[in-house]
Short mmCIF file of C-alpha atoms and ligand atoms in Angstrom, two decimals:
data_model
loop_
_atom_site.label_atom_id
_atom_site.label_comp_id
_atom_site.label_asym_id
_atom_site.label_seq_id
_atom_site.Cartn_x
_atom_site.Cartn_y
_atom_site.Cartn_z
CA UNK A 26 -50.43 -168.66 -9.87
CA UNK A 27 -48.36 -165.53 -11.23
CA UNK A 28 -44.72 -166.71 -10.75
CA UNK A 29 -42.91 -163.54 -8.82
CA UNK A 30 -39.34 -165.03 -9.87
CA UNK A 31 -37.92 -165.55 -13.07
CA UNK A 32 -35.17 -167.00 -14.70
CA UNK A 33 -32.98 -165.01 -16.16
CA UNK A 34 -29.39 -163.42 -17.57
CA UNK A 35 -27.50 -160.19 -18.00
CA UNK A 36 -24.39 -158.80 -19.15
CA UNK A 37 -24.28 -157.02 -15.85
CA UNK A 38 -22.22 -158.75 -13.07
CA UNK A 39 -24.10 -156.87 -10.25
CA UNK A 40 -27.35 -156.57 -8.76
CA UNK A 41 -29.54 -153.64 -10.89
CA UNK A 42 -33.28 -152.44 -10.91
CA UNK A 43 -34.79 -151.45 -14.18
CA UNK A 44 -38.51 -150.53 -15.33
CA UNK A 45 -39.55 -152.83 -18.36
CA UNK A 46 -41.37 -151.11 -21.41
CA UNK A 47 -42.10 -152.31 -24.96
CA UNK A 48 -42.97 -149.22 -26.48
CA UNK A 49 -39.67 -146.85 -26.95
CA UNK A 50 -42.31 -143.47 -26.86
CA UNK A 51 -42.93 -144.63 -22.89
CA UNK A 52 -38.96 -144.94 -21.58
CA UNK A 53 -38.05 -142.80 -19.17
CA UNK A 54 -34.70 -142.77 -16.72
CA UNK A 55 -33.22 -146.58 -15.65
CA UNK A 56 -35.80 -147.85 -18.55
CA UNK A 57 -35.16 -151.12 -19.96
CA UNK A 58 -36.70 -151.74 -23.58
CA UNK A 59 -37.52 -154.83 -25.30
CA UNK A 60 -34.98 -155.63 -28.17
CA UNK A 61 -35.96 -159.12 -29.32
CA UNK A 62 -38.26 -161.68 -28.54
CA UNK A 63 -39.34 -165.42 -29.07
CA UNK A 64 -41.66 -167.91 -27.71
CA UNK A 65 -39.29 -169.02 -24.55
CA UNK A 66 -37.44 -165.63 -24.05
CA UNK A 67 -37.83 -161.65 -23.93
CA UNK A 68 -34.76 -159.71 -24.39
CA UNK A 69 -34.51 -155.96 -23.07
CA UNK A 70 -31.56 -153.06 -23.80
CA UNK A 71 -31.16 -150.60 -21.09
CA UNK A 72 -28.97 -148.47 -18.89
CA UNK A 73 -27.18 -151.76 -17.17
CA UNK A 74 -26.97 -153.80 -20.67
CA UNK A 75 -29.02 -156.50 -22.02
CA UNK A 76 -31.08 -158.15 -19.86
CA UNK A 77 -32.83 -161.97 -21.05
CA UNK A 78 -35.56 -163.49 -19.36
CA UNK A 79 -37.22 -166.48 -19.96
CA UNK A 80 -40.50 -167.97 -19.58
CA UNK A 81 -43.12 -165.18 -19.80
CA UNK A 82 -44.59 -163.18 -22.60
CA UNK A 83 -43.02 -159.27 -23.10
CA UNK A 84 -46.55 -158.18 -22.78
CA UNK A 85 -46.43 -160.02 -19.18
CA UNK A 86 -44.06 -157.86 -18.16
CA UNK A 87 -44.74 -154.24 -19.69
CA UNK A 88 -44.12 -151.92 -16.87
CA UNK A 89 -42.89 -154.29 -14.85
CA UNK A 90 -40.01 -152.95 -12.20
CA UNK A 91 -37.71 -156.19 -11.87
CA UNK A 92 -34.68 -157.03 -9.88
CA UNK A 93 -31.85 -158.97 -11.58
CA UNK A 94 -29.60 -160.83 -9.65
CA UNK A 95 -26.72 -162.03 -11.89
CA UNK A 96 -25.37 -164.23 -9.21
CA UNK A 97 -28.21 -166.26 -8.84
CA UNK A 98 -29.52 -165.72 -12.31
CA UNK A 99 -32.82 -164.57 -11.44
CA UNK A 100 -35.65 -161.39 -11.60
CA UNK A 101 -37.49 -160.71 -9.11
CA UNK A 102 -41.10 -158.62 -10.54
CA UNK A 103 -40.60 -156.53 -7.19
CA UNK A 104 -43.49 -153.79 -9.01
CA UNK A 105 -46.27 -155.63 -11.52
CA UNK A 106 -47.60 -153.08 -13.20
CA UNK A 107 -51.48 -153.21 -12.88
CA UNK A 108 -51.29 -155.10 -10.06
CA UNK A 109 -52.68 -153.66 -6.53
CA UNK A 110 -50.64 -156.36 -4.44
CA UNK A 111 -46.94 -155.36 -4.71
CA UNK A 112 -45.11 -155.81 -1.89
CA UNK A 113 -41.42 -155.21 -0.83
CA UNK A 114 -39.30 -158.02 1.54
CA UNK A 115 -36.76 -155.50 3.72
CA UNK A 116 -35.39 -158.52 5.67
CA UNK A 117 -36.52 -162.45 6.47
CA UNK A 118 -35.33 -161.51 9.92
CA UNK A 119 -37.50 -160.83 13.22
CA UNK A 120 -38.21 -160.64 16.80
CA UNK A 121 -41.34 -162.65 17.36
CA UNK A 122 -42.31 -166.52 16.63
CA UNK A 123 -45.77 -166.10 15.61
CA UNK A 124 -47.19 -170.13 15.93
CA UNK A 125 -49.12 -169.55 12.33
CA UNK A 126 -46.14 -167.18 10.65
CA UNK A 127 -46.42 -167.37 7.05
CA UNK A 128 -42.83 -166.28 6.33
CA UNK A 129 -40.74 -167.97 9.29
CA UNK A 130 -37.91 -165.89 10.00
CA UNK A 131 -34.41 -166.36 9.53
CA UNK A 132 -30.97 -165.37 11.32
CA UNK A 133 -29.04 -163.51 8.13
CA UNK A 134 -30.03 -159.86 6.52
CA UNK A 135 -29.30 -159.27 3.14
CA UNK A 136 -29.65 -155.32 3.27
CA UNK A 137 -31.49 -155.04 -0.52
CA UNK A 138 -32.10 -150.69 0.84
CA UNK A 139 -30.92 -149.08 -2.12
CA UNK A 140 -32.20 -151.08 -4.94
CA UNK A 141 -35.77 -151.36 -3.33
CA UNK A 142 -35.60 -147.56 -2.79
CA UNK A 143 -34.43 -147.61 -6.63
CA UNK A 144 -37.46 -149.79 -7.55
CA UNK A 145 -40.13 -147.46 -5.58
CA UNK A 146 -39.01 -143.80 -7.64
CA UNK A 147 -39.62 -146.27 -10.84
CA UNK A 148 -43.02 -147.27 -9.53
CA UNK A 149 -45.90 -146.35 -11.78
CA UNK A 150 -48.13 -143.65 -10.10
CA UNK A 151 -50.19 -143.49 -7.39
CA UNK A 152 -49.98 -146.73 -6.02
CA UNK A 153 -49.47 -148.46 -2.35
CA UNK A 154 -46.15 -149.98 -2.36
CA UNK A 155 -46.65 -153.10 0.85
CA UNK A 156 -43.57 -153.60 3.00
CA UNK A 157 -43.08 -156.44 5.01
CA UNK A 158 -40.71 -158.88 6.56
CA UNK A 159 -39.47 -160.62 8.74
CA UNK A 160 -39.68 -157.55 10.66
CA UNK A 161 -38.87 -154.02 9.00
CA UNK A 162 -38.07 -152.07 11.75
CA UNK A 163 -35.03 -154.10 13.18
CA UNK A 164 -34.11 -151.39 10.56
CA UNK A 165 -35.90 -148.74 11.44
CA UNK A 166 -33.15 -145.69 10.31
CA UNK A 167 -32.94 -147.40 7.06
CA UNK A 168 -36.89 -148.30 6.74
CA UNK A 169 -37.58 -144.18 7.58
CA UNK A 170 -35.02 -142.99 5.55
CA UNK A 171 -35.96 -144.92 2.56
CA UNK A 172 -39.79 -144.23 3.20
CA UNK A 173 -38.83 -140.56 3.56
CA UNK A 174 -36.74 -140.13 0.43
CA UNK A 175 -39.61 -141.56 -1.75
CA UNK A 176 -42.05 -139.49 -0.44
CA UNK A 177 -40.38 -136.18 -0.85
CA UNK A 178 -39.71 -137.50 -4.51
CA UNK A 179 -42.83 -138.96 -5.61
CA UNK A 180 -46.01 -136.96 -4.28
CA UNK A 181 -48.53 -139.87 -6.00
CA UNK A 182 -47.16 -142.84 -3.52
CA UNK A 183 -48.28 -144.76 -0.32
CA UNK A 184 -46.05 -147.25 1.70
CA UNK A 185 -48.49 -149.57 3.65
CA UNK A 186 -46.04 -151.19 5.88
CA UNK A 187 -46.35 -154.67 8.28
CA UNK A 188 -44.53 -154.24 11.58
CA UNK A 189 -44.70 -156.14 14.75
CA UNK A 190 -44.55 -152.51 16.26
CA UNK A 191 -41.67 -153.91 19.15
CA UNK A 192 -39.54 -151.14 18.56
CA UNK A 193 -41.20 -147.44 18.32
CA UNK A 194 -40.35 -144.88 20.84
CA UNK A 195 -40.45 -141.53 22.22
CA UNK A 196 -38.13 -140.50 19.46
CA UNK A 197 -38.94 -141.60 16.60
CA UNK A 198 -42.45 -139.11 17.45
CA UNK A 199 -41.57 -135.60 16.42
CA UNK A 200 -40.10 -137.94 12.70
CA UNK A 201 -43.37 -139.36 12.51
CA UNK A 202 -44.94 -136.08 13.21
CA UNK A 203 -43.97 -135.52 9.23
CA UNK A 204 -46.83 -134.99 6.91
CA UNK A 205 -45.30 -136.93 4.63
CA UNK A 206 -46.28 -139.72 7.12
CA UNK A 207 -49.97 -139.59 6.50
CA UNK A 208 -49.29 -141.66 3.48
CA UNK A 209 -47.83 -144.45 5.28
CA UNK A 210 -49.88 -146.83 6.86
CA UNK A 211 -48.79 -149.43 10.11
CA UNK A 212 -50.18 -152.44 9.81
CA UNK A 213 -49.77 -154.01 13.11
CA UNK A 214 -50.43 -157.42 14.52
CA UNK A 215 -52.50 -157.53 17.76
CA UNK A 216 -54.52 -161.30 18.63
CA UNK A 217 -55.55 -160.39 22.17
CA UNK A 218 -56.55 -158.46 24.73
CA UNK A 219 -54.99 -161.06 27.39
CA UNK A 220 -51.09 -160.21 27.56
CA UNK A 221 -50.57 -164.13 28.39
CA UNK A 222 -52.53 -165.42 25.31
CA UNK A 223 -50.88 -162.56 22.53
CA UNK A 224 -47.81 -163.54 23.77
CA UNK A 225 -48.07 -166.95 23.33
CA UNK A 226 -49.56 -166.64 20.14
CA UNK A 227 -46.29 -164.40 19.29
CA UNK A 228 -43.95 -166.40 21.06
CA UNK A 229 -42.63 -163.38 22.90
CA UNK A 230 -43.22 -162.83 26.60
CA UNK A 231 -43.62 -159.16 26.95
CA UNK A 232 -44.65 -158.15 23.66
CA UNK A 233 -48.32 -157.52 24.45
CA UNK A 234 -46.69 -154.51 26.72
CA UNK A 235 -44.22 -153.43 24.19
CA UNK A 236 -47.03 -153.15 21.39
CA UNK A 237 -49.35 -151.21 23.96
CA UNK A 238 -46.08 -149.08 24.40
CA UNK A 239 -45.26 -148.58 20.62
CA UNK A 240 -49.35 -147.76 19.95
CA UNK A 241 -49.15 -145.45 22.20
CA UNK A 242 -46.31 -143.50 20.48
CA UNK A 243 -47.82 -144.21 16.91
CA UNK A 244 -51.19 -142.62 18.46
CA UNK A 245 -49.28 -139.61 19.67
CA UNK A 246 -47.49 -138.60 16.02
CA UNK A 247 -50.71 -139.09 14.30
CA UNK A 248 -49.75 -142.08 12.75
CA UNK A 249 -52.15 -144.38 10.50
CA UNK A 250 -52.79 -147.43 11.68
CA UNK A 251 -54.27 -150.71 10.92
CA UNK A 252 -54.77 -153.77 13.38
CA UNK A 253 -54.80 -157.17 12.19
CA UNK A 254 -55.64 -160.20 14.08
CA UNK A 255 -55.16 -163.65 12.36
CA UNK A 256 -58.10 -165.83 13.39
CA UNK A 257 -56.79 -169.45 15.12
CA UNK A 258 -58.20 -171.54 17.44
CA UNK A 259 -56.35 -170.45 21.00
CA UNK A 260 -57.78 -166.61 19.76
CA UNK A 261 -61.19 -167.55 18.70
CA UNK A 262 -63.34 -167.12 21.88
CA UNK A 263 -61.16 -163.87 22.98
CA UNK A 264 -62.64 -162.50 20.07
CA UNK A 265 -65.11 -160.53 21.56
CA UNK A 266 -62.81 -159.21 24.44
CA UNK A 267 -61.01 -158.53 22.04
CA UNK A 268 -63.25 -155.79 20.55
CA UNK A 269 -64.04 -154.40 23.72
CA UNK A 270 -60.30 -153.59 24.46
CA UNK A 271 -60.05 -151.93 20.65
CA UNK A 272 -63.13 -149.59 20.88
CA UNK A 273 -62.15 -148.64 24.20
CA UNK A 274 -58.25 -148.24 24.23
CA UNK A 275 -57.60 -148.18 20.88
CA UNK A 276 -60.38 -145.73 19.06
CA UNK A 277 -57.55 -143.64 17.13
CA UNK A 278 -56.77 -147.03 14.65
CA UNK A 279 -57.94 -146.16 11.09
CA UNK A 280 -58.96 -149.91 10.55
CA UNK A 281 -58.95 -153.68 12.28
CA UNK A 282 -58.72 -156.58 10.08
CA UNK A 283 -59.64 -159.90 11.01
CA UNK A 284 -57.86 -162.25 8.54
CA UNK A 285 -58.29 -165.80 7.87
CA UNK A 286 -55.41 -168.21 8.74
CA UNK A 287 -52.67 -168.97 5.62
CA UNK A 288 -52.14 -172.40 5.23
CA UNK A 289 -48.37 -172.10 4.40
CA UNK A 290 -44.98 -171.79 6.44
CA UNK A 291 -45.86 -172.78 10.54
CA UNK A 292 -49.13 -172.82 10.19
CA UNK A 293 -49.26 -175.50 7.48
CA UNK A 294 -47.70 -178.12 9.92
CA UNK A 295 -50.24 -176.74 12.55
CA UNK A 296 -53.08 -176.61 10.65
CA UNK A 297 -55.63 -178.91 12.63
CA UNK A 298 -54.37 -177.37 15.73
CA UNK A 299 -54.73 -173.60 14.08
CA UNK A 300 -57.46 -173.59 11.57
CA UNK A 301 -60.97 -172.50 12.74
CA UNK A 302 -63.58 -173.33 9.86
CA UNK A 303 -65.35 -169.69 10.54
CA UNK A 304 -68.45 -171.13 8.53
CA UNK A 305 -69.21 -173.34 11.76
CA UNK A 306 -67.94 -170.80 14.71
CA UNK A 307 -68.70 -167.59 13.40
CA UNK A 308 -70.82 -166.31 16.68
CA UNK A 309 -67.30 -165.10 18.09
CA UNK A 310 -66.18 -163.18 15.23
CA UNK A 311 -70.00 -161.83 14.60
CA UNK A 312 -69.77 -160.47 18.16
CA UNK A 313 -66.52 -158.66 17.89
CA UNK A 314 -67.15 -156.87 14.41
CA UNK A 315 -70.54 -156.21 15.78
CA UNK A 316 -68.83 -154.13 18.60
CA UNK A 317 -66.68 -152.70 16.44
CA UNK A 318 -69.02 -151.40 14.01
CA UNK A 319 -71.43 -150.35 17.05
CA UNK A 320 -68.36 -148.27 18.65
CA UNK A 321 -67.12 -146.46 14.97
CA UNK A 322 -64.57 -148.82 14.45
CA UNK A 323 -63.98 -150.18 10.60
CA UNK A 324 -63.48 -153.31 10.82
CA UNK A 325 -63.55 -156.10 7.88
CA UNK A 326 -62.92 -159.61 7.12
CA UNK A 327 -59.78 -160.59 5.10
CA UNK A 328 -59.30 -164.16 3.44
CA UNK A 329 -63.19 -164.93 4.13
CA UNK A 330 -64.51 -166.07 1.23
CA UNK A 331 -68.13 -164.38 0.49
CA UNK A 332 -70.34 -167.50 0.76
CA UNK A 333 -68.96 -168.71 3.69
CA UNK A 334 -69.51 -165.29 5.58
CA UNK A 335 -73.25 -165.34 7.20
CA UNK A 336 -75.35 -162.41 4.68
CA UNK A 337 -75.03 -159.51 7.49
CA UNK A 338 -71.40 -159.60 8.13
CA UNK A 339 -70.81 -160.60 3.91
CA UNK A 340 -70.31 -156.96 2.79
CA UNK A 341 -67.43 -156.50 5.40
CA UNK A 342 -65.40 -159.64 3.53
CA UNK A 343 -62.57 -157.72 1.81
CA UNK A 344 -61.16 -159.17 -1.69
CA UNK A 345 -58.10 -159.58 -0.08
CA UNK A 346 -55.28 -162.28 -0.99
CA UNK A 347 -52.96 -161.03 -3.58
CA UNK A 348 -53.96 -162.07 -7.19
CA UNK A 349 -50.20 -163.80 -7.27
CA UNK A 350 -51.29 -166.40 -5.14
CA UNK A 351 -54.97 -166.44 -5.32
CA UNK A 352 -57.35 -169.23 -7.04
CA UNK A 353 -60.93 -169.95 -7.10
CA UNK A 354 -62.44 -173.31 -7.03
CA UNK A 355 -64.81 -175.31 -9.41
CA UNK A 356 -68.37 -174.10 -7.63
CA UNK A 357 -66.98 -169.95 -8.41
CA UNK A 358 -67.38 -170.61 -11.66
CA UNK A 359 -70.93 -169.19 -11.70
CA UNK A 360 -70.80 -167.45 -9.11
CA UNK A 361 -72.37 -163.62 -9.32
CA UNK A 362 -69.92 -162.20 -6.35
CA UNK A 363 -66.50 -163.70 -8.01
CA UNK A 364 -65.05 -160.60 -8.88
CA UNK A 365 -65.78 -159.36 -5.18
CA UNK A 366 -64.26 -162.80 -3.42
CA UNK A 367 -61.23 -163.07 -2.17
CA UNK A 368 -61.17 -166.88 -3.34
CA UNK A 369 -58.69 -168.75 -1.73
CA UNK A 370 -54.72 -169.06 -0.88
CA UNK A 371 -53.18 -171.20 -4.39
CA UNK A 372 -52.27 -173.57 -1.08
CA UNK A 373 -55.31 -173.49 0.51
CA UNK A 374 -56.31 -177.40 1.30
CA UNK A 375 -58.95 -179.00 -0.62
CA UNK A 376 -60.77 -180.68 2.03
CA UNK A 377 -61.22 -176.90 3.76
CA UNK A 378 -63.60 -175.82 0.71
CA UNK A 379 -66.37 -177.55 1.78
CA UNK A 380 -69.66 -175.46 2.00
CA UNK A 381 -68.47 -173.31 -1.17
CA UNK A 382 -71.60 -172.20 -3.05
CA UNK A 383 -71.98 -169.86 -5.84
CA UNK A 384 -74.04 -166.86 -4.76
S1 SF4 B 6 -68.58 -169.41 -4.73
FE1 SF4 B 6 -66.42 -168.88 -4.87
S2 SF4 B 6 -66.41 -166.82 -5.71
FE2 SF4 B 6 -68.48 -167.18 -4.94
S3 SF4 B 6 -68.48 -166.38 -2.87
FE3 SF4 B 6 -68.00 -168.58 -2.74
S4 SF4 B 6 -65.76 -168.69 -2.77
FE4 SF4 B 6 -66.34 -166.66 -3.48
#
């Protein structure tokens, strides 16, 4: 596992975001460059002061975009370099009680705007920056104005941005109307077509009809959107319904995802009561991406490992879990389609491998 947070110590006494380089001909603006090293510790001069972190190589960290935080005494890698899975916390705070959350909300907001804002103009080019939360758009005039800032200033970037989509309106259209908003993408959470049953899964009675509300704006400014439903037992039969209500209501999204369940924050203490083991019950999910594909509608497997996909639906499995927390087990050693896989969460329970077999 690629450890996100480092420790670490700087002559600065607040918060700062700096780019790491090792070669001097590379720095540009809020650089940080690497002064000494040894086999515990890389030391870097730059605009806030020296900067020491321990436990990783320099070459690690070469292009890295890292937040210190002197009061804690720790970086956070908020931008690997090389790495297609960087993604920004706005706030551990939200609306909804999703029974599998990975990331279970909390009451306090620690408003991090202007140093993630700092960390996206240092990001290296053309990538798609991830936003998540909690929920993002408790801060929406923040979350836009950030989003819009960076765009006007770097041409090259994406935002791909997680929202529970319980707060868009009539007004925020004519904002999202911005070209500059074609390279943002919504990823939006939607489990069923039954208001009862999404609701329940969300914890939320009325969001069903808030998120049919909010889609309905996001479909009028043009937005880009992305559905994701997170496969667990209470959803696994509404599948198909599902599918139905998405090709007919919903025909403008760019994508649907259907994403394995996480075995980490509510869901690990619900796992028997969550997990479906898709490799026995996959006539469900067959028939909704069946009537997706049938209808136009991309859709694609996320967290489904490749052998344990039946061969017609295997080419929609996405390599999907960040490389930070991904692992493969003993039978991918020799397996042909590794590099294709999404393996499996680093927490991902031994017992649920069963049925692995290199292909
Ligand atoms: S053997 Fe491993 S790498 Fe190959 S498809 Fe199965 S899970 Fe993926």
């Amino acid at each position: 596992m690629i450890q996100l947070s480092l420790p670490a110590l700087a002559q600065a006494e607040r918060a700062f975001v700096t780019r790491l380089r090792l070669d001097r001909d590379q720095l540009e603006a809020g650089d940080s460059l690497l002064f000494e090293s040894d086999a515990t510790s890389a030391t870097f001069a730059g605009p806030h002061g020296l900067l020491s972190i321990e436990g990783v190589l320099p070459s690690d960290l070469d292009g890295d975009v890292v937040l210190m935080q002197p009061d804690i005494q720790r970086i956070e890698r908020l931008l690997r370099a090389g790495s297609p899975h960087n993604t920004l916390l706005i706030t551990e705070r939200c609306d909804q009680l999703c029974v599998m959350c990975s990331q279970p909300p909390k009451k306090t907001h620690v408003d991090r705007f202007d140093l993630l804002e700092q960390a996206c103009l240092l990001a290296e080019p053309g990538i798609v920056i991830g936003i998540s939360g909690g929920e993002p758009t408790l801060y929406k005039e923040q979350l836009f104005g950030m989003i819009e800032r960076v765009l006007e200033a770097r041409d090259d970037l994406e935002f791909h941005i997680l929202s529970n989509a319980q707060h868009f309106g009539q007004g925020d259209v004519e904002r999202l109307r911005d070209p500059s908003f074609r390279r943002v993408t919504w990823g939006v959470p939607l489990y069923a077509s039954d208001a009862v049953l999404h609701d329940e899964i969300v914890g939320k009675q009325g969001a069903f009809a808030r998120l049919e509300e909010s889609l309905a704006w996001l479909m009028l400014s043009g937005a880009r959107v992305e559905l994701r439903t997170v496969l667990v037992s209470p959803n696994l039969d509404a599948l198909p319904a599902l599918a139905r209500y998405v090709t007919r209501r919903l025909r403008f999204i760019d994508a649907w995802s259907i994403m394995q369940l996480e075995n980490i924050g509510f869901a690990r203490n619900r796992w028997d009561n969550l997990y479906v083991d898709h490799s026995r019950s996959f006539a469900p999910v067959a028939e909704a991406l069946t009537t997706a594909t049938l209808h136009g509608v991309p859709a694609r497997l996320f967290n489904f490992p490749r052998c344990t996909v039946p061969e017609p639906f295997r080419h929609l499995a996405a390599a999907s879990i960040s490389d930070w927390k991904r692992k493969y087990v003993e039978a991918c050693g020799t397996c042909a389609e590794r590099d294709a896989c999404t393996g499996f969460f680093e927490w991902h329970p031994e017992e649920a491998v069963e049925g692995v077999h290199p292909l």
